[in-house]
């Protein structure tokens, strides 16, 4: 049943974001599907939502370019739910990381998240109701040596979540981070196609298998619901136990 609320899910053209977008649409939200540029993939997510009886629209915006993030901010001032899922990940030995990779990852994974929250929060405050969920990573707890900026950007985002959860608590707005472990999506298909690497990765996951994008949607759905109203400022790992190993 529709709930007259609007949810933006960044990076929902594919992967975890797509699973979350489809779930929130089933929960009754009108969903803004977002992607960086693969418009066909974003439209595919929107079609799936519509075929399930939901409402969706598509927005494209490259969040490594902060002028594009600023344009997106102008279009999302009426959202009730913000899922900050889009991210960029480079794998480079730390001494070789060029500044361009630093800025792109920080722009997309941290600064854009802050800007989008800044843009959406006034409407949430007015309604005395809002939900912000950032998507982090198990790498906040277990940083990969060759993904230093990526893992640092996720840790920065979670620190922001903690700060904002306190500052927005009295406004009926909850702010949480969901940190996935290894989830089988486009970004790791190639790496995991190497059987030796795949075995090493699987052996590092206590439950003994990779997650699917759908493994991340239930917790996001709960956090966005009225049942989630007493959960704020949390970092919730969805990682088969990897963060505590
Ligand atoms: P994915 O399958 O690689 O999809 C990435 C999504 O982000 C796509 O919708 C893509 O849009 C969008 N995107 C990429 N670059 C962007 C940019 N510069 N500006 C705006 N949007 C951009 O990703 P995923 O594996 O589902 O990951 C989703 C989230 O979970 C990310 O925050 C990631 O860090 C986190 N995570 C994933 C894993 C994992 O194992 N998969 C583990 C830990 C954390 P286009 O389709 O247009 O390119």
mmCIF file of C-alpha atoms and ligand atoms in Angstrom:
data_model
loop_
_atom_site.group_PDB
_atom_site.id
_atom_site.type_symbol
_atom_site.label_atom_id
_atom_site.label_comp_id
_atom_site.label_asym_id
_atom_site.label_seq_id
_atom_site.Cartn_x
_atom_site.Cartn_y
_atom_site.Cartn_z
ATOM 1 C CA UNK A 1 0.000 0.000 0.000
ATOM 2 C CA UNK A 2 1.329 3.481 -0.905
ATOM 3 C CA UNK A 3 2.439 5.572 2.070
ATOM 4 C CA UNK A 4 2.720 9.006 0.376
ATOM 5 C CA UNK A 5 6.403 9.199 1.176
ATOM 6 C CA UNK A 6 9.299 9.616 -1.250
ATOM 7 C CA UNK A 7 12.600 7.733 -1.022
ATOM 8 C CA UNK A 8 15.770 8.498 -2.959
ATOM 9 C CA UNK A 9 18.138 5.544 -3.285
ATOM 10 C CA UNK A 10 21.457 6.608 -4.798
ATOM 11 C CA UNK A 11 23.193 4.004 -6.929
ATOM 12 C CA UNK A 12 19.997 1.994 -7.383
ATOM 13 C CA UNK A 13 20.471 1.185 -11.063
ATOM 14 C CA UNK A 14 22.206 -2.024 -9.998
ATOM 15 C CA UNK A 15 23.362 -4.192 -7.100
ATOM 16 C CA UNK A 16 22.502 -3.495 -3.471
ATOM 17 C CA UNK A 17 20.860 -0.156 -4.290
ATOM 18 C CA UNK A 18 18.506 -1.844 -6.745
ATOM 19 C CA UNK A 19 17.468 -4.436 -4.140
ATOM 20 C CA UNK A 20 16.816 -1.658 -1.602
ATOM 21 C CA UNK A 21 14.856 0.440 -4.120
ATOM 22 C CA UNK A 22 12.609 -2.497 -5.037
ATOM 23 C CA UNK A 23 12.024 -3.301 -1.363
ATOM 24 C CA UNK A 24 11.175 0.292 -0.398
ATOM 25 C CA UNK A 25 8.736 0.497 -3.309
ATOM 26 C CA UNK A 26 7.061 -2.673 -2.000
ATOM 27 C CA UNK A 27 6.918 -0.959 1.406
ATOM 28 C CA UNK A 28 4.857 1.830 -0.220
ATOM 29 C CA UNK A 29 7.391 4.557 -1.002
ATOM 30 C CA UNK A 30 7.569 6.343 -4.307
ATOM 31 C CA UNK A 31 11.195 5.673 -5.207
ATOM 32 C CA UNK A 32 13.644 7.903 -7.027
ATOM 33 C CA UNK A 33 16.017 5.518 -8.772
ATOM 34 C CA UNK A 34 19.476 6.993 -9.269
ATOM 35 C CA UNK A 35 22.533 6.023 -11.290
ATOM 36 C CA UNK A 36 25.773 7.583 -12.483
ATOM 37 C CA UNK A 37 25.172 7.139 -16.187
ATOM 38 C CA UNK A 38 23.909 3.671 -17.089
ATOM 39 C CA UNK A 39 20.443 5.010 -17.850
ATOM 40 C CA UNK A 40 19.189 1.671 -19.210
ATOM 41 C CA UNK A 41 20.035 -0.063 -15.942
ATOM 42 C CA UNK A 42 18.309 2.667 -13.920
ATOM 43 C CA UNK A 43 15.238 2.410 -16.141
ATOM 44 C CA UNK A 44 15.290 -1.379 -15.640
ATOM 45 C CA UNK A 45 15.072 -0.903 -11.851
ATOM 46 C CA UNK A 46 12.188 1.540 -12.311
ATOM 47 C CA UNK A 47 10.403 -0.942 -14.609
ATOM 48 C CA UNK A 48 10.732 -3.738 -12.052
ATOM 49 C CA UNK A 49 9.211 -1.420 -9.440
ATOM 50 C CA UNK A 50 6.334 -0.423 -11.721
ATOM 51 C CA UNK A 51 5.680 -4.053 -12.696
ATOM 52 C CA UNK A 52 5.341 -4.798 -8.970
ATOM 53 C CA UNK A 53 2.673 -2.066 -8.717
ATOM 54 C CA UNK A 54 5.021 0.582 -7.293
ATOM 55 C CA UNK A 55 5.926 4.140 -8.296
ATOM 56 C CA UNK A 56 9.366 5.152 -9.555
ATOM 57 C CA UNK A 57 11.212 7.858 -11.404
ATOM 58 C CA UNK A 58 14.805 7.952 -12.654
ATOM 59 C CA UNK A 59 17.520 10.543 -12.005
ATOM 60 C CA UNK A 60 21.068 10.365 -13.374
ATOM 61 C CA UNK A 61 23.943 12.171 -11.714
ATOM 62 C CA UNK A 62 27.672 11.507 -11.370
ATOM 63 C CA UNK A 63 28.458 12.134 -7.705
ATOM 64 C CA UNK A 64 32.201 12.439 -8.230
ATOM 65 C CA UNK A 65 31.386 15.846 -9.752
ATOM 66 C CA UNK A 66 30.123 18.045 -6.915
ATOM 67 C CA UNK A 67 28.464 20.477 -9.336
ATOM 68 C CA UNK A 68 26.309 17.516 -10.442
ATOM 69 C CA UNK A 69 25.624 16.637 -6.809
ATOM 70 C CA UNK A 70 24.504 20.246 -6.266
ATOM 71 C CA UNK A 71 22.081 19.912 -9.202
ATOM 72 C CA UNK A 72 20.724 16.680 -7.718
ATOM 73 C CA UNK A 73 20.281 18.459 -4.354
ATOM 74 C CA UNK A 74 17.904 20.936 -6.020
ATOM 75 C CA UNK A 75 15.685 18.052 -7.162
ATOM 76 C CA UNK A 76 15.371 16.073 -3.946
ATOM 77 C CA UNK A 77 14.270 18.619 -1.363
ATOM 78 C CA UNK A 78 10.925 16.811 -0.911
ATOM 79 C CA UNK A 79 12.252 13.369 0.009
ATOM 80 C CA UNK A 80 11.334 11.675 3.277
ATOM 81 C CA UNK A 81 13.874 8.876 3.053
ATOM 82 C CA UNK A 82 17.441 9.159 1.860
ATOM 83 C CA UNK A 83 19.471 6.022 1.159
ATOM 84 C CA UNK A 84 23.063 6.997 0.362
ATOM 85 C CA UNK A 85 24.275 3.878 -1.375
ATOM 86 C CA UNK A 86 26.258 5.054 -4.428
ATOM 87 C CA UNK A 87 29.994 4.684 -4.061
ATOM 88 C CA UNK A 88 33.190 4.568 -5.991
ATOM 89 C CA UNK A 89 35.985 2.144 -5.152
ATOM 90 C CA UNK A 90 39.528 2.123 -6.485
ATOM 91 C CA UNK A 91 42.038 -0.598 -5.734
ATOM 92 C CA UNK A 92 45.565 0.916 -5.718
ATOM 93 C CA UNK A 93 48.596 0.305 -3.459
ATOM 94 C CA UNK A 94 48.555 3.200 -1.000
ATOM 95 C CA UNK A 95 51.841 4.810 -2.011
ATOM 96 C CA UNK A 96 50.652 5.031 -5.606
ATOM 97 C CA UNK A 97 47.213 6.563 -4.996
ATOM 98 C CA UNK A 98 46.882 9.655 -7.217
ATOM 99 C CA UNK A 99 45.025 12.707 -5.902
ATOM 100 C CA UNK A 100 42.396 12.289 -8.606
ATOM 101 C CA UNK A 101 41.361 8.928 -7.095
ATOM 102 C CA UNK A 102 41.295 10.491 -3.611
ATOM 103 C CA UNK A 103 39.008 13.327 -4.669
ATOM 104 C CA UNK A 104 36.683 11.133 -6.726
ATOM 105 C CA UNK A 105 36.150 8.656 -3.899
ATOM 106 C CA UNK A 106 35.773 11.339 -1.233
ATOM 107 C CA UNK A 107 33.404 13.369 -3.414
ATOM 108 C CA UNK A 108 31.165 10.413 -4.189
ATOM 109 C CA UNK A 109 31.331 8.461 -0.919
ATOM 110 C CA UNK A 110 31.422 11.256 1.660
ATOM 111 C CA UNK A 111 30.967 14.844 0.457
ATOM 112 C CA UNK A 112 27.983 14.043 -1.777
ATOM 113 C CA UNK A 113 26.356 12.196 1.126
ATOM 114 C CA UNK A 114 26.712 15.287 3.316
ATOM 115 C CA UNK A 115 25.386 17.596 0.581
ATOM 116 C CA UNK A 116 22.347 15.380 -0.082
ATOM 117 C CA UNK A 117 21.502 15.207 3.624
ATOM 118 C CA UNK A 118 21.847 19.002 3.871
ATOM 119 C CA UNK A 119 19.412 19.354 0.963
ATOM 120 C CA UNK A 120 16.794 16.909 2.256
ATOM 121 C CA UNK A 121 16.762 17.652 5.946
ATOM 122 C CA UNK A 122 14.551 20.777 5.986
ATOM 123 C CA UNK A 123 11.572 18.885 4.576
ATOM 124 C CA UNK A 124 12.134 16.063 7.062
ATOM 125 C CA UNK A 125 12.323 18.559 9.935
ATOM 126 C CA UNK A 126 9.092 20.235 8.831
ATOM 127 C CA UNK A 127 7.334 16.860 8.781
ATOM 128 C CA UNK A 128 8.940 15.825 12.074
ATOM 129 C CA UNK A 129 9.789 12.568 10.308
ATOM 130 C CA UNK A 130 12.736 11.436 8.233
ATOM 131 C CA UNK A 131 15.071 8.543 7.635
ATOM 132 C CA UNK A 132 18.678 8.639 6.487
ATOM 133 C CA UNK A 133 20.575 5.410 5.864
ATOM 134 C CA UNK A 134 24.106 5.484 4.552
ATOM 135 C CA UNK A 135 25.629 2.351 3.102
ATOM 136 C CA UNK A 136 29.095 1.775 4.495
ATOM 137 C CA UNK A 137 31.321 -1.257 4.330
ATOM 138 C CA UNK A 138 32.881 -3.983 6.439
ATOM 139 C CA UNK A 139 36.091 -2.210 5.423
ATOM 140 C CA UNK A 140 35.342 0.380 8.109
ATOM 141 C CA UNK A 141 36.355 -2.402 10.531
ATOM 142 C CA UNK A 142 38.677 -4.403 8.254
ATOM 143 C CA UNK A 143 40.275 -2.043 5.727
ATOM 144 C CA UNK A 144 41.650 -3.671 2.581
ATOM 145 C CA UNK A 145 45.293 -2.550 2.203
ATOM 146 C CA UNK A 146 44.765 -1.506 -1.427
ATOM 147 C CA UNK A 147 41.516 0.397 -0.792
ATOM 148 C CA UNK A 148 42.762 2.913 1.760
ATOM 149 C CA UNK A 149 40.769 5.936 0.588
ATOM 150 C CA UNK A 150 37.604 3.910 -0.007
ATOM 151 C CA UNK A 151 37.613 2.447 3.508
ATOM 152 C CA UNK A 152 38.531 5.813 5.050
ATOM 153 C CA UNK A 153 35.671 7.502 3.154
ATOM 154 C CA UNK A 154 33.233 4.935 4.552
ATOM 155 C CA UNK A 155 34.552 5.411 8.085
ATOM 156 C CA UNK A 156 34.175 9.187 7.681
ATOM 157 C CA UNK A 157 30.607 8.718 6.515
ATOM 158 C CA UNK A 158 29.795 6.633 9.596
ATOM 159 C CA UNK A 159 31.344 9.227 11.875
ATOM 160 C CA UNK A 160 29.056 11.774 10.214
ATOM 161 C CA UNK A 161 26.089 9.462 10.819
ATOM 162 C CA UNK A 162 26.866 9.372 14.543
ATOM 163 C CA UNK A 163 27.164 13.155 14.731
ATOM 164 C CA UNK A 164 23.968 13.813 12.764
ATOM 165 C CA UNK A 165 21.952 11.188 14.620
ATOM 166 C CA UNK A 166 22.394 13.274 17.770
ATOM 167 C CA UNK A 167 21.770 16.600 16.052
ATOM 168 C CA UNK A 168 18.574 15.395 14.334
ATOM 169 C CA UNK A 169 17.136 13.102 17.005
ATOM 170 C CA UNK A 170 14.655 15.688 18.337
ATOM 171 C CA UNK A 171 13.311 16.258 14.815
ATOM 172 C CA UNK A 172 12.012 12.708 14.350
ATOM 173 C CA UNK A 173 14.838 11.921 11.955
ATOM 174 C CA UNK A 174 16.886 8.778 12.413
ATOM 175 C CA UNK A 175 20.335 8.409 10.856
ATOM 176 C CA UNK A 176 22.059 5.033 10.580
ATOM 177 C CA UNK A 177 24.758 3.241 8.620
ATOM 178 C CA UNK A 178 24.411 -0.259 7.158
ATOM 179 C CA UNK A 179 27.784 -1.838 6.449
ATOM 180 C CA UNK A 180 27.756 -4.765 4.017
ATOM 181 C CA UNK A 181 30.442 -7.404 3.838
ATOM 182 C CA UNK A 182 31.137 -9.299 0.619
ATOM 183 C CA UNK A 183 27.989 -9.043 -1.481
ATOM 184 C CA UNK A 184 28.020 -10.561 -4.954
ATOM 185 C CA UNK A 185 27.481 -7.596 -7.329
ATOM 186 C CA UNK A 186 29.023 -6.191 -10.513
ATOM 187 C CA UNK A 187 31.848 -4.568 -8.566
ATOM 188 C CA UNK A 188 33.366 -7.871 -7.452
ATOM 189 C CA UNK A 189 32.293 -10.331 -10.138
ATOM 190 C CA UNK A 190 35.636 -10.089 -11.896
ATOM 191 C CA UNK A 191 37.785 -10.467 -8.779
ATOM 192 C CA UNK A 192 35.705 -13.393 -7.537
ATOM 193 C CA UNK A 193 35.956 -15.180 -10.885
ATOM 194 C CA UNK A 194 39.496 -16.158 -9.816
ATOM 195 C CA UNK A 195 38.903 -19.431 -7.872
ATOM 196 C CA UNK A 196 41.961 -18.966 -5.664
ATOM 197 C CA UNK A 197 40.927 -15.425 -4.638
ATOM 198 C CA UNK A 198 37.311 -16.538 -4.247
ATOM 199 C CA UNK A 199 38.351 -19.305 -1.830
ATOM 200 C CA UNK A 200 40.465 -16.869 0.188
ATOM 201 C CA UNK A 201 37.511 -14.478 0.438
ATOM 202 C CA UNK A 202 34.997 -17.200 1.332
ATOM 203 C CA UNK A 203 37.342 -18.572 3.996
ATOM 204 C CA UNK A 204 37.411 -15.091 5.581
ATOM 205 C CA UNK A 205 33.618 -15.006 6.015
ATOM 206 C CA UNK A 206 32.414 -16.825 9.162
ATOM 207 C CA UNK A 207 29.113 -17.983 7.586
ATOM 208 C CA UNK A 208 31.128 -19.359 4.663
ATOM 209 C CA UNK A 209 29.414 -17.704 1.686
ATOM 210 C CA UNK A 210 28.999 -14.347 -0.068
ATOM 211 C CA UNK A 211 25.866 -12.322 0.504
ATOM 212 C CA UNK A 212 23.328 -11.366 -2.168
ATOM 213 C CA UNK A 213 22.061 -7.765 -2.641
ATOM 214 C CA UNK A 214 18.730 -8.873 -1.110
ATOM 215 C CA UNK A 215 20.527 -9.651 2.165
ATOM 216 C CA UNK A 216 20.867 -5.887 2.698
ATOM 217 C CA UNK A 217 17.287 -4.810 2.023
ATOM 218 C CA UNK A 218 15.513 -6.087 5.170
ATOM 219 C CA UNK A 219 17.519 -4.030 7.627
ATOM 220 C CA UNK A 220 17.123 -0.892 5.493
ATOM 221 C CA UNK A 221 13.376 -1.511 5.305
ATOM 222 C CA UNK A 222 13.214 -1.827 9.096
ATOM 223 C CA UNK A 223 15.285 1.317 9.687
ATOM 224 C CA UNK A 224 12.981 3.287 7.361
ATOM 225 C CA UNK A 225 9.767 2.041 8.946
ATOM 226 C CA UNK A 226 7.915 3.425 11.966
ATOM 227 C CA UNK A 227 9.096 0.306 13.813
ATOM 228 C CA UNK A 228 12.625 1.672 13.356
ATOM 229 C CA UNK A 229 11.896 4.958 15.154
ATOM 230 C CA UNK A 230 13.996 4.042 18.216
ATOM 231 C CA UNK A 231 17.092 2.993 16.247
ATOM 232 C CA UNK A 232 19.464 5.843 15.479
ATOM 233 C CA UNK A 233 23.196 6.494 15.340
ATOM 234 C CA UNK A 234 23.946 2.820 14.729
ATOM 235 C CA UNK A 235 26.397 1.060 12.466
ATOM 236 C CA UNK A 236 24.888 -2.284 11.514
ATOM 237 C CA UNK A 237 27.070 -4.836 9.750
ATOM 238 C CA UNK A 238 25.470 -7.173 7.229
ATOM 239 C CA UNK A 239 28.557 -9.245 6.620
ATOM 240 C CA UNK A 240 28.174 -12.876 7.685
ATOM 241 C CA UNK A 241 30.260 -12.100 10.777
ATOM 242 C CA UNK A 242 33.337 -10.798 8.931
ATOM 243 C CA UNK A 243 33.667 -7.612 10.994
ATOM 244 C CA UNK A 244 34.067 -9.505 14.278
ATOM 245 C CA UNK A 245 36.389 -12.200 13.034
HETATM 246 P P1 LIG B 1 27.576 -1.706 -7.795
HETATM 247 O O1 LIG B 1 26.846 -2.960 -8.130
HETATM 248 O O2 LIG B 1 28.980 -1.524 -8.242
HETATM 249 O O3 LIG B 1 26.670 -0.463 -8.268
HETATM 250 C C1 LIG B 1 27.144 0.804 -8.056
HETATM 251 C C2 LIG B 1 26.007 1.795 -8.111
HETATM 252 O O4 LIG B 1 26.534 3.078 -7.808
HETATM 253 C C3 LIG B 1 25.395 1.892 -9.509
HETATM 254 O O5 LIG B 1 24.054 2.258 -9.376
HETATM 255 C C4 LIG B 1 26.215 3.005 -10.147
HETATM 256 O O6 LIG B 1 25.526 3.682 -11.208
HETATM 257 C C5 LIG B 1 26.403 3.924 -8.947
HETATM 258 N N1 LIG B 1 27.607 4.717 -9.085
HETATM 259 C C6 LIG B 1 28.850 4.300 -9.411
HETATM 260 N N2 LIG B 1 29.689 5.344 -9.533
HETATM 261 C C7 LIG B 1 28.947 6.437 -9.278
HETATM 262 C C8 LIG B 1 29.209 7.821 -9.308
HETATM 263 N N3 LIG B 1 30.407 8.303 -9.640
HETATM 264 N N4 LIG B 1 28.185 8.676 -9.048
HETATM 265 C C9 LIG B 1 26.962 8.223 -8.753
HETATM 266 N N5 LIG B 1 26.642 6.926 -8.700
HETATM 267 C C10 LIG B 1 27.623 6.047 -8.971
HETATM 268 O O7 LIG B 1 27.618 -1.458 -6.218
HETATM 269 P P2 LIG B 1 27.223 -2.428 -5.014
HETATM 270 O O8 LIG B 1 28.233 -3.515 -4.946
HETATM 271 O O9 LIG B 1 25.781 -2.749 -5.060
HETATM 272 O O10 LIG B 1 27.519 -1.460 -3.774
HETATM 273 C C11 LIG B 1 26.509 -0.633 -3.220
HETATM 274 C C12 LIG B 1 27.045 -0.036 -1.942
HETATM 275 O O11 LIG B 1 27.440 -1.063 -1.033
HETATM 276 C C13 LIG B 1 28.286 0.836 -2.148
HETATM 277 O O12 LIG B 1 28.227 1.936 -1.281
HETATM 278 C C14 LIG B 1 29.420 -0.060 -1.736
HETATM 279 O O13 LIG B 1 30.527 0.664 -1.289
HETATM 280 C C15 LIG B 1 28.772 -0.852 -0.626
HETATM 281 N N6 LIG B 1 29.424 -2.131 -0.403
HETATM 282 C C16 LIG B 1 29.388 -3.117 -1.342
HETATM 283 C C17 LIG B 1 30.018 -4.317 -1.085
HETATM 284 C C18 LIG B 1 30.014 -5.457 -2.059
HETATM 285 O O14 LIG B 1 30.657 -6.489 -1.780
HETATM 286 N N7 LIG B 1 29.300 -5.367 -3.169
HETATM 287 C C19 LIG B 1 30.711 -4.500 0.119
HETATM 288 C C20 LIG B 1 30.726 -3.470 1.045
HETATM 289 C C21 LIG B 1 30.079 -2.284 0.784
HETATM 290 P P3 LIG B 1 25.674 3.183 -12.768
HETATM 291 O O15 LIG B 1 24.911 1.900 -12.878
HETATM 292 O O16 LIG B 1 25.091 4.282 -13.569
HETATM 293 O O17 LIG B 1 27.141 2.982 -12.984
#
